[in-house]
Coordinates of C-alpha atoms and ligand atoms in Angstrom, one line a residue:
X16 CA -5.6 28.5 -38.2
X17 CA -4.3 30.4 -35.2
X18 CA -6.8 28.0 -32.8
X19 CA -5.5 24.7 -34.5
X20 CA -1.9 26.2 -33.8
X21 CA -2.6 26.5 -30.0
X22 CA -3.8 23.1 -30.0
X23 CA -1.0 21.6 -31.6
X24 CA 1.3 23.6 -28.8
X25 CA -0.8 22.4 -25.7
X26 CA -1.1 19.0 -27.2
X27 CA 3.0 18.8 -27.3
X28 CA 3.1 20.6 -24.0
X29 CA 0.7 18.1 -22.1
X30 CA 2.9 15.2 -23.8
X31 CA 5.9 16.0 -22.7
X32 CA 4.4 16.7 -18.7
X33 CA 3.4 13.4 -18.7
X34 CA 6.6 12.1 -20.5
X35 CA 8.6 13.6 -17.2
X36 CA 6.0 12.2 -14.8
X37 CA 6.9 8.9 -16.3
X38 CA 10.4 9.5 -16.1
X39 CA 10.3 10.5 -12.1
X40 CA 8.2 7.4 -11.3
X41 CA 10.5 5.3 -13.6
X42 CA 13.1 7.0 -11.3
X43 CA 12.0 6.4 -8.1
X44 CA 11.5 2.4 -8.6
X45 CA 14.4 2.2 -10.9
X46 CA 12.6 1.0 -14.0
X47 CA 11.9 2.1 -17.5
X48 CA 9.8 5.4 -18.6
X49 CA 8.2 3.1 -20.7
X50 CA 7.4 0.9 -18.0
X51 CA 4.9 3.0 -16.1
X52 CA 1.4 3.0 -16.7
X53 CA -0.9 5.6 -15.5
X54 CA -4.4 4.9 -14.0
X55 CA -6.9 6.1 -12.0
X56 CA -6.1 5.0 -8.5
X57 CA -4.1 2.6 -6.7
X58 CA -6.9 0.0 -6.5
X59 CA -7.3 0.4 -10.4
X60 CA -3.6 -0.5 -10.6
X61 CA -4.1 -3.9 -8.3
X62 CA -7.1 -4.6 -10.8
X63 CA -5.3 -4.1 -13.9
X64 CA -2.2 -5.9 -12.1
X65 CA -3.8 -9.0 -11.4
X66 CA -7.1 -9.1 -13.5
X67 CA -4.7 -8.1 -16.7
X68 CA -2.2 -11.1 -15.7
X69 CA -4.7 -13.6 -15.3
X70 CA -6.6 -12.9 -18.3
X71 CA -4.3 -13.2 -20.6
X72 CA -2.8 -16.6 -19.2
X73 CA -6.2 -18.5 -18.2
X74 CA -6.0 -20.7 -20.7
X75 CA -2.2 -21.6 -19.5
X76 CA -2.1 -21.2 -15.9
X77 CA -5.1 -20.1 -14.0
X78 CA -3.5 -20.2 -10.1
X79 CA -2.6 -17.3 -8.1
X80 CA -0.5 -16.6 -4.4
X81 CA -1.5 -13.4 -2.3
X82 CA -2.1 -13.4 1.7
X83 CA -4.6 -12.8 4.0
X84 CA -4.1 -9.4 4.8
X85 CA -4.0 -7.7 1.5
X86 CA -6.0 -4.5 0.7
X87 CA -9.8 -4.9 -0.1
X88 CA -8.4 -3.9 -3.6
X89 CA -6.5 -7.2 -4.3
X90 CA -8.4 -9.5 -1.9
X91 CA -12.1 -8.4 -3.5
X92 CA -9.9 -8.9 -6.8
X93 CA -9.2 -12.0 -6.2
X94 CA -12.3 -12.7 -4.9
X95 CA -13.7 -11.5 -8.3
X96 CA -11.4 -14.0 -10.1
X97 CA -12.5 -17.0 -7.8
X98 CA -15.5 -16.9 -9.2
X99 CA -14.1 -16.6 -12.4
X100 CA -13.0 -20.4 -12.0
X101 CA -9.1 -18.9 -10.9
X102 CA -7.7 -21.0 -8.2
X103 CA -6.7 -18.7 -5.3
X104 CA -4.2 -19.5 -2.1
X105 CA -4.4 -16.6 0.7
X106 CA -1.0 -17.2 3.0
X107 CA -1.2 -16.7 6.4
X108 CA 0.8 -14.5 8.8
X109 CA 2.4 -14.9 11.9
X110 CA 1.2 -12.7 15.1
X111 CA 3.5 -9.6 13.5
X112 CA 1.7 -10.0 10.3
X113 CA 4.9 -11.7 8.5
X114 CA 4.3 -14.2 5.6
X115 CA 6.8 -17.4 5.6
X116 CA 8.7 -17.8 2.8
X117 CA 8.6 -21.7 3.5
X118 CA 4.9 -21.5 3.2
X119 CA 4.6 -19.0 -0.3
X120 CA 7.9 -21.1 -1.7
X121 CA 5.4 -24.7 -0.8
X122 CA 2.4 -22.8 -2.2
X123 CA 4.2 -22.8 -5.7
X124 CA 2.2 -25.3 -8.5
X125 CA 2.5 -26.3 -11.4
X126 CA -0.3 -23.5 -13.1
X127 CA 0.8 -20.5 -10.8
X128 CA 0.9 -17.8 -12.4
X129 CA 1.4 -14.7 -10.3
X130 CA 2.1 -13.6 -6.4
X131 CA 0.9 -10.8 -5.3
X132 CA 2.0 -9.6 -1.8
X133 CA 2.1 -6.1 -0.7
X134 CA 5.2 -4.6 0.7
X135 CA 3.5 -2.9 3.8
X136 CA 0.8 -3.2 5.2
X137 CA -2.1 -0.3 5.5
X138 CA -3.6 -1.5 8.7
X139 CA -0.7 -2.5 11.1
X140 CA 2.2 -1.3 8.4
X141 CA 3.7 -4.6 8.8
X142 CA 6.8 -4.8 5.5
X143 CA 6.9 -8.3 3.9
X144 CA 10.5 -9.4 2.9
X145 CA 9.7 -8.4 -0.7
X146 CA 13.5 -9.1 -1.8
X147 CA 12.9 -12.8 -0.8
X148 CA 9.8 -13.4 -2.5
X149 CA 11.0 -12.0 -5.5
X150 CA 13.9 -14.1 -5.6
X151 CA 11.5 -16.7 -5.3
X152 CA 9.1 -15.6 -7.4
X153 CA 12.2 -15.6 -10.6
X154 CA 13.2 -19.1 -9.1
X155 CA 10.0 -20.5 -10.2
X156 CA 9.5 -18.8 -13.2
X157 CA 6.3 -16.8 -11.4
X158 CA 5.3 -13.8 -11.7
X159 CA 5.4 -11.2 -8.5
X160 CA 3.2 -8.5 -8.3
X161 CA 3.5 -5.9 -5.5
X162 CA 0.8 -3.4 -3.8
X163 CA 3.2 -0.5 -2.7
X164 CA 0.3 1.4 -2.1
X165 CA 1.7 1.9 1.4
X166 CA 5.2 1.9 0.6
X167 CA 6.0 4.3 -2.1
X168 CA 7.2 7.5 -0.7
X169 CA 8.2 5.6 3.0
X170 CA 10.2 2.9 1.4
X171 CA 13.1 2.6 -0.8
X172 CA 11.8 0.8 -3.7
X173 CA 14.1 -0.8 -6.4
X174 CA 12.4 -3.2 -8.9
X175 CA 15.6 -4.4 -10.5
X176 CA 16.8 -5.6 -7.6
X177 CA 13.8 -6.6 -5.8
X178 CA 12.7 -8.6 -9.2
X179 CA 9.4 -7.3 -8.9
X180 CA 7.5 -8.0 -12.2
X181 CA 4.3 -5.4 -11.3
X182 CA 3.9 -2.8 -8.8
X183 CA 0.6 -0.9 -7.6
X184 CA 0.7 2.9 -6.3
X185 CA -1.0 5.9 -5.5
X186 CA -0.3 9.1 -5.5
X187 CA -2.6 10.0 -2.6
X188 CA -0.7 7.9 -0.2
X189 CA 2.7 10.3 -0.9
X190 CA 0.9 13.6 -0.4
X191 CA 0.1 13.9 -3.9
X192 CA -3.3 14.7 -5.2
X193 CA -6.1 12.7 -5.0
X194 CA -7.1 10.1 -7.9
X195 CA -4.3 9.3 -9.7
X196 CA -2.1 6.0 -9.3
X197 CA 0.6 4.0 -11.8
X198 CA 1.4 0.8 -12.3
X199 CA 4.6 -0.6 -13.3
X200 CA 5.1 -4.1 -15.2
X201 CA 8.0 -4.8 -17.0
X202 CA 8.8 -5.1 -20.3
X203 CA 7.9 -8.3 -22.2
X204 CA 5.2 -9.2 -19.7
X205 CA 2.1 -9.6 -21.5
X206 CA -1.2 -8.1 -19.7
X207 CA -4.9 -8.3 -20.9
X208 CA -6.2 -4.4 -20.6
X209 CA -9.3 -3.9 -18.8
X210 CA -10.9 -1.0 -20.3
X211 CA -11.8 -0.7 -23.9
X212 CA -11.3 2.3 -26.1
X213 CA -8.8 4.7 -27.1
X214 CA -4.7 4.0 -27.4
X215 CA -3.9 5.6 -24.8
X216 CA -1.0 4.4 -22.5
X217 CA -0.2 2.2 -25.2
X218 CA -3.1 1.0 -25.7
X219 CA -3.5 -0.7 -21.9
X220 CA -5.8 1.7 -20.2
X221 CA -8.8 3.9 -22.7
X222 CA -9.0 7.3 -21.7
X223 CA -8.4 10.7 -21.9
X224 CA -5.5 11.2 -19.2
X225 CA -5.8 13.0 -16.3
X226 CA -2.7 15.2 -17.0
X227 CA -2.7 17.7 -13.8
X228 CA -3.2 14.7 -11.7
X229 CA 0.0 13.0 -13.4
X230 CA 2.0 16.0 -13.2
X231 CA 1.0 16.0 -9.4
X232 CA 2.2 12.2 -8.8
X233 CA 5.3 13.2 -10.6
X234 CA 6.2 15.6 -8.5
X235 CA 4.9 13.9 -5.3
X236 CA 7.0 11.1 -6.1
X237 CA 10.3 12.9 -6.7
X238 CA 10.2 15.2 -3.7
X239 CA 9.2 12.2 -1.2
X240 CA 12.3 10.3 -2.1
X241 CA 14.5 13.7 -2.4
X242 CA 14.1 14.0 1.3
X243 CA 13.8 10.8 2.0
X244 CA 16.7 9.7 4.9
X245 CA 15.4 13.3 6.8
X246 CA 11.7 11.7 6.7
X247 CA 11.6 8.9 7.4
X248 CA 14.2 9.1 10.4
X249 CA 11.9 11.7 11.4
X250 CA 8.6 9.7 11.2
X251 CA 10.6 6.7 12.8
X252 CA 11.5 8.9 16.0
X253 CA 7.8 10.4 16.4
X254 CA 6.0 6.6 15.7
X255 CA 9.0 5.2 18.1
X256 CA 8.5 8.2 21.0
X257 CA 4.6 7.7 20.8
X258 CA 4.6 3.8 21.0
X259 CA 7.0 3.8 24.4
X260 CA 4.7 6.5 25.8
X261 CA 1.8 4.7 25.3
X262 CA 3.0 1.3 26.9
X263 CA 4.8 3.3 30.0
X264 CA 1.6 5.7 30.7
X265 CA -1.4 3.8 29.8
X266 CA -2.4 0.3 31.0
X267 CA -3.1 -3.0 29.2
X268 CA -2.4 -1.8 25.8
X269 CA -0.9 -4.3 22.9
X270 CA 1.3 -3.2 20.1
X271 CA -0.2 -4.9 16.5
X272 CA 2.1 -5.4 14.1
X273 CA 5.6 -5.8 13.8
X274 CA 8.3 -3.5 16.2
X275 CA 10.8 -3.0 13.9
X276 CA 9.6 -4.2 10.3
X277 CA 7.1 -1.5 9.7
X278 CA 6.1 1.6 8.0
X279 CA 8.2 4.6 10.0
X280 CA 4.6 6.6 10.3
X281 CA 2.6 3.6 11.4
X282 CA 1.3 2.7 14.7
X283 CA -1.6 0.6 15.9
X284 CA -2.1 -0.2 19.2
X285 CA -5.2 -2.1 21.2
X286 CA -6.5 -0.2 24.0
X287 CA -8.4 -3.5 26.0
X288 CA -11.8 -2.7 27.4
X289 CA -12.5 0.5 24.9
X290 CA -14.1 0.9 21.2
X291 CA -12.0 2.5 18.9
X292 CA -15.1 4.2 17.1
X293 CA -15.7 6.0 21.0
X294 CA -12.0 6.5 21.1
X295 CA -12.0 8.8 17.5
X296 CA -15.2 10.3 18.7
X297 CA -13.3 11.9 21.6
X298 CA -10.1 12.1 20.0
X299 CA -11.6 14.1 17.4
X300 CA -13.2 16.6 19.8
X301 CA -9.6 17.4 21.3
X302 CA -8.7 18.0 16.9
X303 CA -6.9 14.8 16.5
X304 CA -7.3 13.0 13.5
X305 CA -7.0 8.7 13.7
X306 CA -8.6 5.2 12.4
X307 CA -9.5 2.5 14.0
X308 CA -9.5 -0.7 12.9
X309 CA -9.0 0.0 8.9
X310 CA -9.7 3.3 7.4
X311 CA -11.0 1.8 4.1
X312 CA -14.4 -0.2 6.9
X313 CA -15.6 2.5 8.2
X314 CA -19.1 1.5 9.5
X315 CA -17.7 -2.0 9.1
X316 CA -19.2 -3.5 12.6
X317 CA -16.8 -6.5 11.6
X318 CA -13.5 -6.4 13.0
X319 CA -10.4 -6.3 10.5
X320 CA -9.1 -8.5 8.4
X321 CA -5.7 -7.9 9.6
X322 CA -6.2 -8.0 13.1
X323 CA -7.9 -11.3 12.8
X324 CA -5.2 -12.5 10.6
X325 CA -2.7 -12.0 13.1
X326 CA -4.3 -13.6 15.8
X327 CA -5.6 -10.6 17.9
X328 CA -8.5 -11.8 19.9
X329 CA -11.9 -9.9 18.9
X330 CA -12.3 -7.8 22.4
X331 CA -8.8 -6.1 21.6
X332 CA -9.5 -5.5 18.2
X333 CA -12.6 -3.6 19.0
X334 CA -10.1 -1.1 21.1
X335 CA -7.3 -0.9 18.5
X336 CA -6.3 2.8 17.0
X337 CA -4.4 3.6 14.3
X338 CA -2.0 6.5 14.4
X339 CA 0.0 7.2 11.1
X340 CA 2.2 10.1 11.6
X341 CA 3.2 12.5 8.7
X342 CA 5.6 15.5 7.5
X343 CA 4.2 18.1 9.7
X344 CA 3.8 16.3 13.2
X345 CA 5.8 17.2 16.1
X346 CA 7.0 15.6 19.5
X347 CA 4.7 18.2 21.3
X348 CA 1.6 16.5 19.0
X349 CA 2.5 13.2 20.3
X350 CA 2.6 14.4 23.9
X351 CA -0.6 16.4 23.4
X352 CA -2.2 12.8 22.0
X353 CA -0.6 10.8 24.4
X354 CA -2.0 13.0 27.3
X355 CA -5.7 13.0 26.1
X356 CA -5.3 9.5 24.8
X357 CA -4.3 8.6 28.6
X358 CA -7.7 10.9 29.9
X359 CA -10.2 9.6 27.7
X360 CA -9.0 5.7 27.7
X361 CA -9.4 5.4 31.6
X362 CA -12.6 7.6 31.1
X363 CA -13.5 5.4 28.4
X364 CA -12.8 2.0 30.9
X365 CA -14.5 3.4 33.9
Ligands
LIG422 C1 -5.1 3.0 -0.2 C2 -4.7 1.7 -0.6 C3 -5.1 1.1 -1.8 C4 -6.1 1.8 -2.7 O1 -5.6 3.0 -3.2 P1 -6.7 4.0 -3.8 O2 -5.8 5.0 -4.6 O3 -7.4 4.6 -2.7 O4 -7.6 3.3 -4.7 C5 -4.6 -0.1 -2.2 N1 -3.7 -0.8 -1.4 C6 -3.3 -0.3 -0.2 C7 -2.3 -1.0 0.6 C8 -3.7 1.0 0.2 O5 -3.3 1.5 1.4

């Protein structure tokens, strides 16, 4: 009696965490509590996104929009569905990693049935104009999926306005803990679910949830966009200071990505005439912490995705390094990276 009694409390307890979890997320993107669906990760959430769309519309239309540089999670997705007999356009970008809107807007058939573009790149943290292709998306009755992966937590994100119809994050990526994403798709859109089992999250995703994990994106979610101006001008400055150091003190070096348009923590840049795996070997005996190419290839011997997309020549994306800044740098971090980064790349060229 008394155990069934503390179950019956815990049961009502974990409920309502995960009720207020859904609430801050619905928050944060300006949607509907009832909106958000809880998943494993953020590539389960591009799965479920685009898998779960195209399932349920393959008899209807069976064409789908996304870009070159995507995420191994929606391009191996979509991938996946190509040999599914789905019809698949990948856009190309311009040298900052830009789609054009001409190009998506042309790309637009008869049997499309969904976009999916992320808002900013992971690699060279390049932002699409994801307000455009919404509008765009609405105009021809497609629907627009988003991979905010990147962007939640360093981007204002409002769905309403944005007329995004699905959206992809994890919690990981906004210093929450480690596998746990959502995905929001609004209501009325019909998705096939890709797991099998229990009713949980309304019947689209079988499981037991992970409710500490939820709890955790909740709260990630709410305190990244409670201090969010302070942030992200902060991230802007250090990203901004460590880019103009690098082109005044160190030779032959090329920016990828976009100036202005990207993440506020994101930095690239192509070191000619060094590898970037030698680069992070020496960067990490002096405690500093960086990627090369992509985070998400490491042992890749193939140079990225992105870089190639963008039209970056194979010798300087061998040598490019990816710095993403966070809450607890400093100015005196990037001077202490910028000075060994200066030492080890002309040791490195020698
Ligand atoms: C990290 C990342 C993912 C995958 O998220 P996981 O939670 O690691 O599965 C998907 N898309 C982008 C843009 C990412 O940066």
């Amino acid at each position: 009696m008394v155990m069934l009694l503390l179950c019956t409390v815990n049961g009502r307890e974990t409920k309502r965490a995960v009720h207020l979890a859904r609430e801050k997320v619905a928050k944060a993107i300006n949607c509907k509590a009832k909106e958000i669906y809880f998943t494993s990760c953020g590539s389960e959430s591009d799965n479920l996104a685009i898998k779960g769309i195209c399932y349920k519309n393959r008899e209807k239309k069976n064409h789908i929009i996304t870009t070159k540089i995507e995420h191994p999670a929606v391009l191996h997705t979509c991938k996946s569905l190509e040999r599914q007999g789905v019809e698949v356009t990948y856009l190309n970008v311009d040298k900052k990693g830009q789609i054009s809107l001409y190009e998506l807007e042309n790309a637009i058939k008869e049997n499309t049935i969904l976009i999916s573009i992320m808002t900013a790149n992971n690699e060279i943290g390049t932002i699409q104009p994801i307000k455009e292709i919404g509008k765009i998306a609405k105009a021809h009755n497609v629907l627009f999926h988003t991979d905010s992966v990147q962007a939640i937590g360093n981007l204002k994100i409002n769905v309403e306005e944005m007329n995004i119809d699905l959206l992809s994050m994890s919690a990981h990526k906004f210093y929450g803990p480690k596998g746990v994403g959502a995905l929001y798709v609004r209501e009325g859109i019909e998705f096939e679910k890709l797991q099998d089992g229990g009713h949980q999250e309304r019947d689209k995703r079988a499981g037991t949830e992970n409710v500490a994990g939820i709890v955790g994106l909740g709260e990630a979610i709410e305190i990244s966009y409670k201090n969010y101006e302070e942030y992200n001008e902060k991230l802007k400055n250090l990203r901004d200071y460590y880019i103009e150091q690098v082109e005044k003190r160190i030779p032959n070096v090329s920016l990828n990505g976009d100036r202005i348009n990207r993440l506020p923590g994101n930095a690239n840049i192509s070191f000619e005439g060094v590898i970037s795996e030698e680069l992070l070997y020496k960067l990490d005996e002096k405690g500093i912490c960086a990627s090369g190419g992509s985070a998400c290839s490491t042992g890749n011997p193939h140079p990225s995705h992105v870089l190639m997309a963008i039209g970056t020549n194979s010798k300087m994306a061998k040598g490019a390094l990816r710095v993403t800044f966070g809450m607890e740098n400093t100015k005196e971090d990037v001077d202490y990276l910028v000075e060994n980064l200066s030492q080890i790349v002309s040791e490195l060229r020698r």
